[in-house]
mmCIF file of C-alpha atoms in Angstrom:
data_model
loop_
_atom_site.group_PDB
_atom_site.id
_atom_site.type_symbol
_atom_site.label_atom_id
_atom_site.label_comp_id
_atom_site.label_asym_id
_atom_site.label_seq_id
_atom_site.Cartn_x
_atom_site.Cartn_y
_atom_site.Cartn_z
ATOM 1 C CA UNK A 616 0.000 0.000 0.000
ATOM 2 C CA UNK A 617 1.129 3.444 -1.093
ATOM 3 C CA UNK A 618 0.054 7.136 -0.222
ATOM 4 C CA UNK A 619 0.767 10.960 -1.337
ATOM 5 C CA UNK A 620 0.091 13.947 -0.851
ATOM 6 C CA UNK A 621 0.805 17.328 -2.466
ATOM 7 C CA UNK A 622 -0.019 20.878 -2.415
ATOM 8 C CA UNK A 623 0.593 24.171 -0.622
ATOM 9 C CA UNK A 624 -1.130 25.603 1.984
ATOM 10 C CA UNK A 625 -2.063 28.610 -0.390
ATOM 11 C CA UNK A 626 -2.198 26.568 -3.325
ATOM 12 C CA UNK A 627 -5.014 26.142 -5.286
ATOM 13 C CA UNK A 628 -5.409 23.114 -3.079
ATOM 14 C CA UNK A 629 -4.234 19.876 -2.173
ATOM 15 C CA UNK A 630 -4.332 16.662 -3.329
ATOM 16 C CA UNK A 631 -3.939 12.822 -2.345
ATOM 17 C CA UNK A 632 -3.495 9.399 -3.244
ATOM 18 C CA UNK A 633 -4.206 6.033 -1.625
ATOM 19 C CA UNK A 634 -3.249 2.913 -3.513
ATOM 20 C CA UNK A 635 -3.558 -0.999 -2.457
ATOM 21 C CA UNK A 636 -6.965 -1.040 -0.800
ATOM 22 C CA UNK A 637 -9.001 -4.396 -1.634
ATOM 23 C CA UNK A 638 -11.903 -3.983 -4.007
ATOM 24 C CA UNK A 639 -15.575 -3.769 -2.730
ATOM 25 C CA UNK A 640 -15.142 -1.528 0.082
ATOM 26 C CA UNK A 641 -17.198 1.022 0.478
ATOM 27 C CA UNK A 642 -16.150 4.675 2.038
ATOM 28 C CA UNK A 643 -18.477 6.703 3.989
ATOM 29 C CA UNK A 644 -18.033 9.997 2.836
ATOM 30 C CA UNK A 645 -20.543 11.534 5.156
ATOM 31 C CA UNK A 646 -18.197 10.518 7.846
ATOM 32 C CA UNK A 647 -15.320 12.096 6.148
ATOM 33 C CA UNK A 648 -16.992 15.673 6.274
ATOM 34 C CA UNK A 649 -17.896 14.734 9.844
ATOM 35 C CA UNK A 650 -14.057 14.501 10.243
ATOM 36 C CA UNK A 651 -12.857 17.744 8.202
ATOM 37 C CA UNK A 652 -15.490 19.712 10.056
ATOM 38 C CA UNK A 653 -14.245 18.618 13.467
ATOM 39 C CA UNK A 654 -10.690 18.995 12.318
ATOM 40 C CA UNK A 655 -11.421 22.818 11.495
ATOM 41 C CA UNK A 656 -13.384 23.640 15.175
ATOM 42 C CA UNK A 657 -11.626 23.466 18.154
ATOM 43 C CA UNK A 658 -10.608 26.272 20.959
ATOM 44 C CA UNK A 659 -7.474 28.349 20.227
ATOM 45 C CA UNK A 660 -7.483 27.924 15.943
ATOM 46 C CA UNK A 661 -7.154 30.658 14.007
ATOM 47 C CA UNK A 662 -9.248 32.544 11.731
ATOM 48 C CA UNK A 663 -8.383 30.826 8.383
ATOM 49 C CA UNK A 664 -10.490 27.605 9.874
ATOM 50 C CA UNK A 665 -13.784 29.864 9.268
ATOM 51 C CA UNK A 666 -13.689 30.261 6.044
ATOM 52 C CA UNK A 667 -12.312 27.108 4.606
ATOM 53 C CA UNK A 668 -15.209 24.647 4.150
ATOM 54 C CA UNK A 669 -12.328 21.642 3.291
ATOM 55 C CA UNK A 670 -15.016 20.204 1.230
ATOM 56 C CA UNK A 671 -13.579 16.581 -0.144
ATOM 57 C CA UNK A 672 -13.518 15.754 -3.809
ATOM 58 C CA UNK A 673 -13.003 12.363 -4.551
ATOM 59 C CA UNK A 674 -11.323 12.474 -8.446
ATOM 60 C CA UNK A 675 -10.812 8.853 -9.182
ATOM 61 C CA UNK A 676 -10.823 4.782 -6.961
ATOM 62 C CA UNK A 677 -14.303 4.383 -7.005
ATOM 63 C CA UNK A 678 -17.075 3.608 -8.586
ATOM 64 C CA UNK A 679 -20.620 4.188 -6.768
ATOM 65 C CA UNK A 680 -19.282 4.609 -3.698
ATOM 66 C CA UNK A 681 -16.873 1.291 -4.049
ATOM 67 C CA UNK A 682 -13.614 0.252 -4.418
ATOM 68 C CA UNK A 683 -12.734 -1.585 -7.395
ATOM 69 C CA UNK A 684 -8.859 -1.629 -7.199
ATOM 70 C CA UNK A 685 -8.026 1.424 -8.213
ATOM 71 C CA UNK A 686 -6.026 3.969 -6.448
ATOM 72 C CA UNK A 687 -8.068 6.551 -4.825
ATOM 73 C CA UNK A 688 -7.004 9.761 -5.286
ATOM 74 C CA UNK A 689 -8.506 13.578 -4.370
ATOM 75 C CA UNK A 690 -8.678 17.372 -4.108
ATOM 76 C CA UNK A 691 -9.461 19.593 -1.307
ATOM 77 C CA UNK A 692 -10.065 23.049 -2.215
ATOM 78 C CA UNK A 693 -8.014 25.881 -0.703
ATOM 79 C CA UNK A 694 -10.681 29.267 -0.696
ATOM 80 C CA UNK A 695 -7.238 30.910 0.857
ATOM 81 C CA UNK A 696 -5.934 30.484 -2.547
ATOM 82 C CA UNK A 697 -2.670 32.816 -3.906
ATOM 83 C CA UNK A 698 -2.236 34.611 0.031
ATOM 84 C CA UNK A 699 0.927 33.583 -0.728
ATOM 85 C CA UNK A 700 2.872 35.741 2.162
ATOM 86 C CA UNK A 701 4.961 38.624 0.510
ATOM 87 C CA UNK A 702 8.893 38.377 0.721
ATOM 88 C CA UNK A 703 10.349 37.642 4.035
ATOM 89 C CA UNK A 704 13.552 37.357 4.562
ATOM 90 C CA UNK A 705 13.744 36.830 8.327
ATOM 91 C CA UNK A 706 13.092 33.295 9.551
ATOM 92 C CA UNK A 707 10.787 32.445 12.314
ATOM 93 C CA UNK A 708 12.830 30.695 14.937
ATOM 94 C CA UNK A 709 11.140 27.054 15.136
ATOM 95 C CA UNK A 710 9.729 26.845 11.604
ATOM 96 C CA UNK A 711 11.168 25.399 8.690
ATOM 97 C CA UNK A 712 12.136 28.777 7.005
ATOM 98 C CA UNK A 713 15.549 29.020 8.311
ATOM 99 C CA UNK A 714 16.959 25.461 7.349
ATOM 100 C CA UNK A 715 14.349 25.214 4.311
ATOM 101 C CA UNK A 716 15.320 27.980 2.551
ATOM 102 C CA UNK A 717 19.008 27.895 2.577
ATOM 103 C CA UNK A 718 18.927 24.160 1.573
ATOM 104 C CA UNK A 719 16.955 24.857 -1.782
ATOM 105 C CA UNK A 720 17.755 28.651 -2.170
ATOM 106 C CA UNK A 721 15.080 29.967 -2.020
ATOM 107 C CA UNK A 722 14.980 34.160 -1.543
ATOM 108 C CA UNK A 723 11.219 34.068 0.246
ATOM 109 C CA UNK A 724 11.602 32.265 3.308
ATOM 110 C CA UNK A 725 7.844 31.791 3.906
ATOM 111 C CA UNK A 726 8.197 29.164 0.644
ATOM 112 C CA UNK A 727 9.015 26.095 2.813
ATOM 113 C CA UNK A 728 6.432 26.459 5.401
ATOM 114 C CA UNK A 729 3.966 26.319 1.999
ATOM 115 C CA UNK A 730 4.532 22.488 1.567
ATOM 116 C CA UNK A 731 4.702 21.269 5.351
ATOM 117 C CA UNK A 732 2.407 23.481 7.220
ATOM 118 C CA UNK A 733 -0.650 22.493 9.214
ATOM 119 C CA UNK A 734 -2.938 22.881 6.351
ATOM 120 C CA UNK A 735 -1.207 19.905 4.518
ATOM 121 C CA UNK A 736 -2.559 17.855 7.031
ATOM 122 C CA UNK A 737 -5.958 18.373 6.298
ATOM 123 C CA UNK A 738 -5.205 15.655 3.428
ATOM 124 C CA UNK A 739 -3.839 13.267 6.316
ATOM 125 C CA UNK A 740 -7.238 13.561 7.788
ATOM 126 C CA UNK A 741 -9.109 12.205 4.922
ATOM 127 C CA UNK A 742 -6.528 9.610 3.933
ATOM 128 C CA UNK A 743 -6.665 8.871 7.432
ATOM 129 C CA UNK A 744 -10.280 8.272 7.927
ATOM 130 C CA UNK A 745 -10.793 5.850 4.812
ATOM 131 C CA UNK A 746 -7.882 4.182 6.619
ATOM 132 C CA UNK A 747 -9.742 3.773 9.895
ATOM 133 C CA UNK A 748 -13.280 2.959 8.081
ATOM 134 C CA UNK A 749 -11.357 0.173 6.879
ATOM 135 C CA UNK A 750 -9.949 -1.239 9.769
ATOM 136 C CA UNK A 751 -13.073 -0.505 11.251
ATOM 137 C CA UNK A 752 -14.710 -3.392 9.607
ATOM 138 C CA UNK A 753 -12.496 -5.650 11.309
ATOM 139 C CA UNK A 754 -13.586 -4.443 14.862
ATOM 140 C CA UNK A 755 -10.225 -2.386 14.982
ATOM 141 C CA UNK A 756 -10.421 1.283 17.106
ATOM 142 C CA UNK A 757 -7.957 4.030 16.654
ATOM 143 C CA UNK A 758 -8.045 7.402 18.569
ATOM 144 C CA UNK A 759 -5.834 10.295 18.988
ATOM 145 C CA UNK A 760 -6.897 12.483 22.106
ATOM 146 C CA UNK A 761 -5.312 15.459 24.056
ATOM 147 C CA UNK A 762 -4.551 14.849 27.283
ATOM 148 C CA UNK A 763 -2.190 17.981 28.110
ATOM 149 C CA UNK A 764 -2.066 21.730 26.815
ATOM 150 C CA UNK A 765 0.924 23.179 28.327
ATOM 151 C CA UNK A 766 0.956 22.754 32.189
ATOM 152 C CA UNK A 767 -2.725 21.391 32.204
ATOM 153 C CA UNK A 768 -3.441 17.630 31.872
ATOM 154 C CA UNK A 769 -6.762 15.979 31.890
ATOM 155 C CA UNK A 770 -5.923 12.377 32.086
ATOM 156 C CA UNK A 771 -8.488 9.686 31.179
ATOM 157 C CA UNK A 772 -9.057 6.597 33.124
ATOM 158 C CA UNK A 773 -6.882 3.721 31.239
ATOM 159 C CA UNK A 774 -9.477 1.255 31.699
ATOM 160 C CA UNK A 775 -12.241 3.124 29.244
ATOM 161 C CA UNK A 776 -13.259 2.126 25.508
ATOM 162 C CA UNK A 777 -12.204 3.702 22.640
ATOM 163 C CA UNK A 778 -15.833 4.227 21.762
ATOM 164 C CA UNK A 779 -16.450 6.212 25.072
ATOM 165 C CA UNK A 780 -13.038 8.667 24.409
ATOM 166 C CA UNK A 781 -14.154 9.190 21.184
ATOM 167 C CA UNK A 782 -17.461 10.098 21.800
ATOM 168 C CA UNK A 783 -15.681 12.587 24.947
ATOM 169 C CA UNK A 784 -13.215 14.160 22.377
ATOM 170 C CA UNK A 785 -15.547 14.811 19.703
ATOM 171 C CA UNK A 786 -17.819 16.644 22.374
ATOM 172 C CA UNK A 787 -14.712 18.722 23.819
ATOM 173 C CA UNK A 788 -13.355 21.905 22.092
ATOM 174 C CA UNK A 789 -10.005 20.369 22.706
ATOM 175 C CA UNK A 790 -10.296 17.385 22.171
ATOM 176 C CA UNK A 791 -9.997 15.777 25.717
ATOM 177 C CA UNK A 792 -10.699 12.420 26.198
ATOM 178 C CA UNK A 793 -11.566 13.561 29.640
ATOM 179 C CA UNK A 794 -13.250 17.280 30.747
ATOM 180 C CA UNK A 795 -12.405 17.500 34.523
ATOM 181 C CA UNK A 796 -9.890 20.461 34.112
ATOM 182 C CA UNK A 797 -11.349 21.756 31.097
ATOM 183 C CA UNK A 798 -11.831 24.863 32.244
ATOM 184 C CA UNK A 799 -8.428 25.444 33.521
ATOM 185 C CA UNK A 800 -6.988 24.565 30.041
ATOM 186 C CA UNK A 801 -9.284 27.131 28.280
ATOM 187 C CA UNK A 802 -7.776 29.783 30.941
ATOM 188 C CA UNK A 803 -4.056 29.490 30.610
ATOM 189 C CA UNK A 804 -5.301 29.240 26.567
ATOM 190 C CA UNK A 805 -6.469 32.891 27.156
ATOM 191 C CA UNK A 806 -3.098 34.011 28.865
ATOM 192 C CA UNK A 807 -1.257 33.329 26.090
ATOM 193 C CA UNK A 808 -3.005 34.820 23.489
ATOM 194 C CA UNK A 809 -3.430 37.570 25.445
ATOM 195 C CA UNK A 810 0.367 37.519 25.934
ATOM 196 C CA UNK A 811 0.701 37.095 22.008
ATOM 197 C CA UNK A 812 2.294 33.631 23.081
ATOM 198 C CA UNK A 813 1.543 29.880 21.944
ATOM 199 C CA UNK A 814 1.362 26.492 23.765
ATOM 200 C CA UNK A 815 2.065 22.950 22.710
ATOM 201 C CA UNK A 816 0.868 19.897 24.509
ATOM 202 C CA UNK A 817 0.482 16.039 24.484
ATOM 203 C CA UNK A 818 -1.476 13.789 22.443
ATOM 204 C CA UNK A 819 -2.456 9.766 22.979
ATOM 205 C CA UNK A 820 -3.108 7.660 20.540
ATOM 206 C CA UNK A 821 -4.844 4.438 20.809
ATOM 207 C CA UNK A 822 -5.906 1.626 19.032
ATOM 208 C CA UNK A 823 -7.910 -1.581 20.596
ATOM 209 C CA UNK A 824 -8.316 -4.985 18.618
ATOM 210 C CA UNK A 825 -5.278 -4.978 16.776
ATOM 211 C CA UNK A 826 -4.488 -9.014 15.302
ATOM 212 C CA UNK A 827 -1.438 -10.647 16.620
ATOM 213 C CA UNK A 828 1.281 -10.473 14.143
ATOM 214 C CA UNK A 829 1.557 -6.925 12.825
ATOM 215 C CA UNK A 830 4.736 -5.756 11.390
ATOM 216 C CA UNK A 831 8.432 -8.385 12.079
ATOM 217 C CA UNK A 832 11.335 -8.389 13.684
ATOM 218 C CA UNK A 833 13.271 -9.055 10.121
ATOM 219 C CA UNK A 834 14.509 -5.656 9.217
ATOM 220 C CA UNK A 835 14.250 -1.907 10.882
ATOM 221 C CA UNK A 836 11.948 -0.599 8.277
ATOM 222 C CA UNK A 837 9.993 -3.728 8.879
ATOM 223 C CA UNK A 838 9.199 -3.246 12.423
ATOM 224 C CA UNK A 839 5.470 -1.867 13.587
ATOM 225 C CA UNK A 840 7.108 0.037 16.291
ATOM 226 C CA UNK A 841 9.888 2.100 14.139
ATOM 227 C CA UNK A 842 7.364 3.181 11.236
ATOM 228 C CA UNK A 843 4.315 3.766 13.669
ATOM 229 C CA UNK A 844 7.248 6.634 15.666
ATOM 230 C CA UNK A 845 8.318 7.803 12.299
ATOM 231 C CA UNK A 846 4.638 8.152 10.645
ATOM 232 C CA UNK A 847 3.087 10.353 14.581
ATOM 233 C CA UNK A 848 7.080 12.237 14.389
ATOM 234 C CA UNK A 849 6.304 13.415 10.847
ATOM 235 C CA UNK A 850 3.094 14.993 11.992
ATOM 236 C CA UNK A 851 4.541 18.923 12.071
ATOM 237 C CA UNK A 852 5.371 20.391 15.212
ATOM 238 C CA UNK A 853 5.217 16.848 17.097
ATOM 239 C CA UNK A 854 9.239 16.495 19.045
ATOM 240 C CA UNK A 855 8.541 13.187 21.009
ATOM 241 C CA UNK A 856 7.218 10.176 20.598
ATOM 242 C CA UNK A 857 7.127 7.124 23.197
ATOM 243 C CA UNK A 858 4.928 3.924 23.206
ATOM 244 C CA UNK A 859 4.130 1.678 26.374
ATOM 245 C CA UNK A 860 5.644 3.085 29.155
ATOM 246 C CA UNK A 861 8.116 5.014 27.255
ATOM 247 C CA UNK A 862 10.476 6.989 28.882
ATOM 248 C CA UNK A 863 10.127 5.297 32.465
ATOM 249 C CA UNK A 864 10.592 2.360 30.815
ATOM 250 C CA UNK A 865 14.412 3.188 31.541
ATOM 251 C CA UNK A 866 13.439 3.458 35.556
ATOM 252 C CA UNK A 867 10.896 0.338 35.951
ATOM 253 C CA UNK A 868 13.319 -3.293 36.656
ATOM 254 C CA UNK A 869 12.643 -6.169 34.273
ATOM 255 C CA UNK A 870 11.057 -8.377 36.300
ATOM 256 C CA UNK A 871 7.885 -5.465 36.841
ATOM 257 C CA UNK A 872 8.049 -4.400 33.711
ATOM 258 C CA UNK A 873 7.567 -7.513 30.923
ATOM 259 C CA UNK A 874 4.238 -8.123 30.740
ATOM 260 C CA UNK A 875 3.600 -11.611 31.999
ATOM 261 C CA UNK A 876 1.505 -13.653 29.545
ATOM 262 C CA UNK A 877 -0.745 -16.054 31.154
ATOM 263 C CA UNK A 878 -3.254 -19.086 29.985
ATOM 264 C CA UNK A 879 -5.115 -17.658 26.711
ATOM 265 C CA UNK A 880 -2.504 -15.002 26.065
ATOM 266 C CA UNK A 881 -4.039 -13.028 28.740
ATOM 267 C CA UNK A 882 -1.862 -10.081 30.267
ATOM 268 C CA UNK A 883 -2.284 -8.091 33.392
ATOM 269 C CA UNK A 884 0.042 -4.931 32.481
ATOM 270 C CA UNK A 885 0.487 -3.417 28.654
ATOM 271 C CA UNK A 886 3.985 -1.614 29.399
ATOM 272 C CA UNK A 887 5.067 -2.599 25.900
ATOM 273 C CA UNK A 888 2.191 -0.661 24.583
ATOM 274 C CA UNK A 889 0.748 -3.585 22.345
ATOM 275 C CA UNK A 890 4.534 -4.492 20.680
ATOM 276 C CA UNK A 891 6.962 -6.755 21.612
ATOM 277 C CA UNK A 892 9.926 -7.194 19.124
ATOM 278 C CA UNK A 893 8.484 -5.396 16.522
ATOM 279 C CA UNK A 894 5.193 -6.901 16.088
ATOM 280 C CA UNK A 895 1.690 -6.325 17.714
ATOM 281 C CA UNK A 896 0.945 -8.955 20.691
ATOM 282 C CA UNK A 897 -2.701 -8.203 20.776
ATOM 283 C CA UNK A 898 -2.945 -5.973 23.508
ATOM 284 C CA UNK A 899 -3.968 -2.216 22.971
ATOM 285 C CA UNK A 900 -1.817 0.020 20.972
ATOM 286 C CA UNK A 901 -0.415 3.360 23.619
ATOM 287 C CA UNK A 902 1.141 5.656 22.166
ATOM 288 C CA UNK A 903 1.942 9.428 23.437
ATOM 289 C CA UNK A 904 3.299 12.088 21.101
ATOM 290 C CA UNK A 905 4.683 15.834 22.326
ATOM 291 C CA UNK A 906 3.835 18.742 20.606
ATOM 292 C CA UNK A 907 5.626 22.098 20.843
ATOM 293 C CA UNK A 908 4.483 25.717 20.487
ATOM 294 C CA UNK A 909 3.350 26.502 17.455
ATOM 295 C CA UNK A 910 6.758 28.797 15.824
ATOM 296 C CA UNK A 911 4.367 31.979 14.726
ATOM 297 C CA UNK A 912 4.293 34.456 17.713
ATOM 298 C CA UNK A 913 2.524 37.829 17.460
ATOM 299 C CA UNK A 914 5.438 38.907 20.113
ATOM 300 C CA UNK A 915 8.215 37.962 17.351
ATOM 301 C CA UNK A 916 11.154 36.306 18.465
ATOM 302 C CA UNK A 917 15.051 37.479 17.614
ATOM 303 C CA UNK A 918 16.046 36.411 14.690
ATOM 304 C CA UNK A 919 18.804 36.985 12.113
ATOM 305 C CA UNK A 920 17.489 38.830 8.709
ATOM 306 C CA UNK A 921 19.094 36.506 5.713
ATOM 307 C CA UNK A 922 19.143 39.772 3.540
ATOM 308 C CA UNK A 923 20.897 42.105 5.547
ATOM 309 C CA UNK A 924 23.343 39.796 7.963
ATOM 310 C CA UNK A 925 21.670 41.984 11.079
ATOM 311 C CA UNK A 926 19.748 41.014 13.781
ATOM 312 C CA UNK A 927 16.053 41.313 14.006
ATOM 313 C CA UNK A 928 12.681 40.523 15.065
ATOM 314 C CA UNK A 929 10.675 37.565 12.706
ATOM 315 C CA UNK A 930 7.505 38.436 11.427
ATOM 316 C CA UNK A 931 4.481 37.130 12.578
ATOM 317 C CA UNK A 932 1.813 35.277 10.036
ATOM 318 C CA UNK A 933 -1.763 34.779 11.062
ATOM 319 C CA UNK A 934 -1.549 31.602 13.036
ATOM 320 C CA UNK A 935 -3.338 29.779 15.852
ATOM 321 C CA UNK A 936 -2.419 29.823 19.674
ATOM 322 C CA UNK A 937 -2.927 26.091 19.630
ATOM 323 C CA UNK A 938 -3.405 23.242 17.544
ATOM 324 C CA UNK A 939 -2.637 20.554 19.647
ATOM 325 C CA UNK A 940 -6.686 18.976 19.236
ATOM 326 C CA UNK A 941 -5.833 19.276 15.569
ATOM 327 C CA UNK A 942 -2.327 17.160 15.454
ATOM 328 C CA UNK A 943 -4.416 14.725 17.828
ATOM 329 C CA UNK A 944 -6.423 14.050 14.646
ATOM 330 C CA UNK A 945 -3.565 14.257 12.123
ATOM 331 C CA UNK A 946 -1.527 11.746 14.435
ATOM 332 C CA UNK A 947 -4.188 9.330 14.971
ATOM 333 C CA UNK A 948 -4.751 9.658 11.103
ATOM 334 C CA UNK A 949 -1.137 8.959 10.170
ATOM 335 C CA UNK A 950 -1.614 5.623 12.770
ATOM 336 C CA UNK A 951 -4.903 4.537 11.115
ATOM 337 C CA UNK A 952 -2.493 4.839 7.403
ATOM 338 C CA UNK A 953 0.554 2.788 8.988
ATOM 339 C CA UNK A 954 -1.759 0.122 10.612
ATOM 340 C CA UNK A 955 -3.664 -0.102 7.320
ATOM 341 C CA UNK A 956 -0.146 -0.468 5.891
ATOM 342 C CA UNK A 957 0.857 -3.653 7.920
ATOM 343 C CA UNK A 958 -2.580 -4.753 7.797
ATOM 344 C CA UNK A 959 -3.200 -5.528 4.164
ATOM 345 C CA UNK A 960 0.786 -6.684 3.958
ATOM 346 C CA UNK A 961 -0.247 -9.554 6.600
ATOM 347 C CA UNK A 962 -4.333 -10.231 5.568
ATOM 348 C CA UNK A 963 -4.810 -8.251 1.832
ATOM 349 C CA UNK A 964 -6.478 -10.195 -0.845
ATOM 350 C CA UNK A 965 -7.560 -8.356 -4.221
ATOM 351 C CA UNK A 966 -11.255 -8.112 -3.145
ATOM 352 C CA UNK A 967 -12.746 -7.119 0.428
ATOM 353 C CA UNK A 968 -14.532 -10.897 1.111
ATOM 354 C CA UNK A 969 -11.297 -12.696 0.601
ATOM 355 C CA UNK A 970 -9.187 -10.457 2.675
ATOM 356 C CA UNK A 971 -12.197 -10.560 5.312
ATOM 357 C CA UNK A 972 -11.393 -15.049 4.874
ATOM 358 C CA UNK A 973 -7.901 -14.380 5.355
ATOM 359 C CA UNK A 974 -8.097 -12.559 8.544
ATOM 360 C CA UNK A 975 -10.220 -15.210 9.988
ATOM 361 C CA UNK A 976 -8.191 -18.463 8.609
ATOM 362 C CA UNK A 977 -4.665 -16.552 10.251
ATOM 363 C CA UNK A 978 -6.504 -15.626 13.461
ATOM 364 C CA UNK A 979 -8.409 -19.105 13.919
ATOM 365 C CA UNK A 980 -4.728 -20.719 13.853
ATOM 366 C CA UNK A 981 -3.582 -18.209 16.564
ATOM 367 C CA UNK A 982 -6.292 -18.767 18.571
ATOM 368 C CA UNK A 983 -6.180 -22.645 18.511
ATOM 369 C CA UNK A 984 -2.292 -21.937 19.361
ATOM 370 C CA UNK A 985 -2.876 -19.952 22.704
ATOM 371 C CA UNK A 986 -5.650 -21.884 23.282
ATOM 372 C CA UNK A 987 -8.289 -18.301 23.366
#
């Protein structure tokens, strides 16, 4: 399975394509504009998100609706079209103008921030969500929440559904999995942009039902762990990525921190996050990505100006204060793509039916295995 996308952020628009999934599926586009419109609300975004509509046109993969084998491949429309922003020649500290445009010499140093800013992830979204609907019909859940905005957390109980976050998230302006200190959030929110400042935060992403067997312990660019890290760390502004227990993994000893496997596979801890060697055990996917400040700050940070060799202050360019709900999305998007990935390397079959006989032959031999 293959994806791309391409565009700028003020383009005429951007565009996507998906290749390898199974004939006869069928994608719910009414739950893909359910997506784009959450992906454009949220507390702290910036006024560009009330104008565009990010309305989805699907250009080619299917026919009615379906799947046929194709790859799928569309356009979302930018209505912020040609803002392109006029020359600048002092880089924003944090952004990719400074490192961007001396690689490709480029005399605008807004240009790079064009192909890898957060509107380019509105076409994660959507390749994202077909990606989940997909899984989906296997009984697989994937979520990306926020559970932190600056010094703030709001921290779920570990024990709930995926069905139950979601339906939290989708309710909150922030996405929280969990509203108790709501409130406070939306406060120190306030005090920076009142303070012309911005905040980062942290994200978790989950996924529940995932087969046995996902990804191997053959080659680096083979394991589930390794691309899963590299696919949430290419999500922009995201610095840190753990899964399991992830950094105190280094202060827990070995004998409390394997998970014990018991009669029917069954474990009582999940410190490896779902992957052991490489490969998904069965248990549920944890994964926790850090996002920093977003680079833009009405307060303008020193910086050096390319043009002149003297010192100065960068230039802000309409941004948001946050967009930490909105990377929650784009990193549990760019899970649901990887997972698909592994997914129809272990189960695919040309057609939907025999990929769905697949799954169940492979699992059926597991299960007689540990004896579930």
């Amino acid at each position: 399975m293959k994806f791309l996308t391409a565009g700028e952020s003020h383009g005429p628009g951007l565009t996507a394509i998906l290749d390898g999934l199974p004939s006869n599926f069928t994608i719910n586009e009414t739950e893909i504009k359910k997506v784009m419109k959450l992906r454009r609300t949220g507390y702290g975004r910036g006024r560009r998100m009330t104008f565009e509509d990010d309305e989805v046109i699907i250009t080619g993969g299917l026919i009615r609706g379906k799947t046929y084998g194709a790859p799928i491949s569309f356009f979302i429309r930018n209505k912020d079209s040609g803002n392109f922003q006029e020359k600048m020649t002092i880089p924003r500290p944090g952004h990719s103008d400074f490192s961007g445009s001396l690689k490709y010499e480029l005399d605008n140093l807004s240009y790079p921030a064009e192909c890898q800013g957060g509107r380019k992830t509105a076409a994660t979204v959507v390749l994202g969500e077909i990606s989940r609907q997909f899984l989906s019909v296997f009984n697989i859940e994937i979520l990306g929440y926020v559970y932190a905005i600056g010094t703030e957390s709001s921290i779920p109980e570990k024990t709930t559904s995926i069905r139950l976050l979601r339906e939290t998230a989708e309710a909150s302006p922030l996405r929280l999995a969990c509203r108790t200190n709501e409130r406070n959030i939306i406060k120190l929110i306030d005090q920076a942009a009142k303070q012309g400042d911005t905040l980062g935060g942290k994200i978790q992403i989950v996924a529940e039902n995932l087969p046995i067997g996902l990804g191997a312990f053959s080659q680096w660019d083979r394991r589930l762990d390794s691309r899963l890290a590299a696919g949430v760390m290419s999500v922009p502004g995201i610095k840190a990525v753990s899964i399991g227990a992830g950094f105190k993994s280094s202060e827990i000893p070995g004998s409390k921190f394997q998970d014990s496997i018991f009669a029917g596979g069954i474990r009582t801890s999940n410190n490896s996050g779902g992957i052991e060697g490489g490969i998904s055990n069965g248990e549920r996917l944890e994964m926790t990505a850090a996002m920093k400040p977003i680079p833009s700050l009405k307060k303008g940070l020193p910086s050096l100006d390319l043009s002149s060799g003297k010192e100065g202050k960068a230039a802000y360019i309409r941004s948001d204060v946050i967009a930490v709900p909105a990377a929650a999305m784009t990193c549990e998007a760019m899970t649901a793509i990887i997972l698909l990935e592994f997914f129809i390397e272990r189960f695919g079959k040309d057609t939907l039916e025999d990929t769905k006989i697949n799954f169940d032959t492979i699992n059926n031999k597991i299960k007689e295995r540990i004896k579930a």
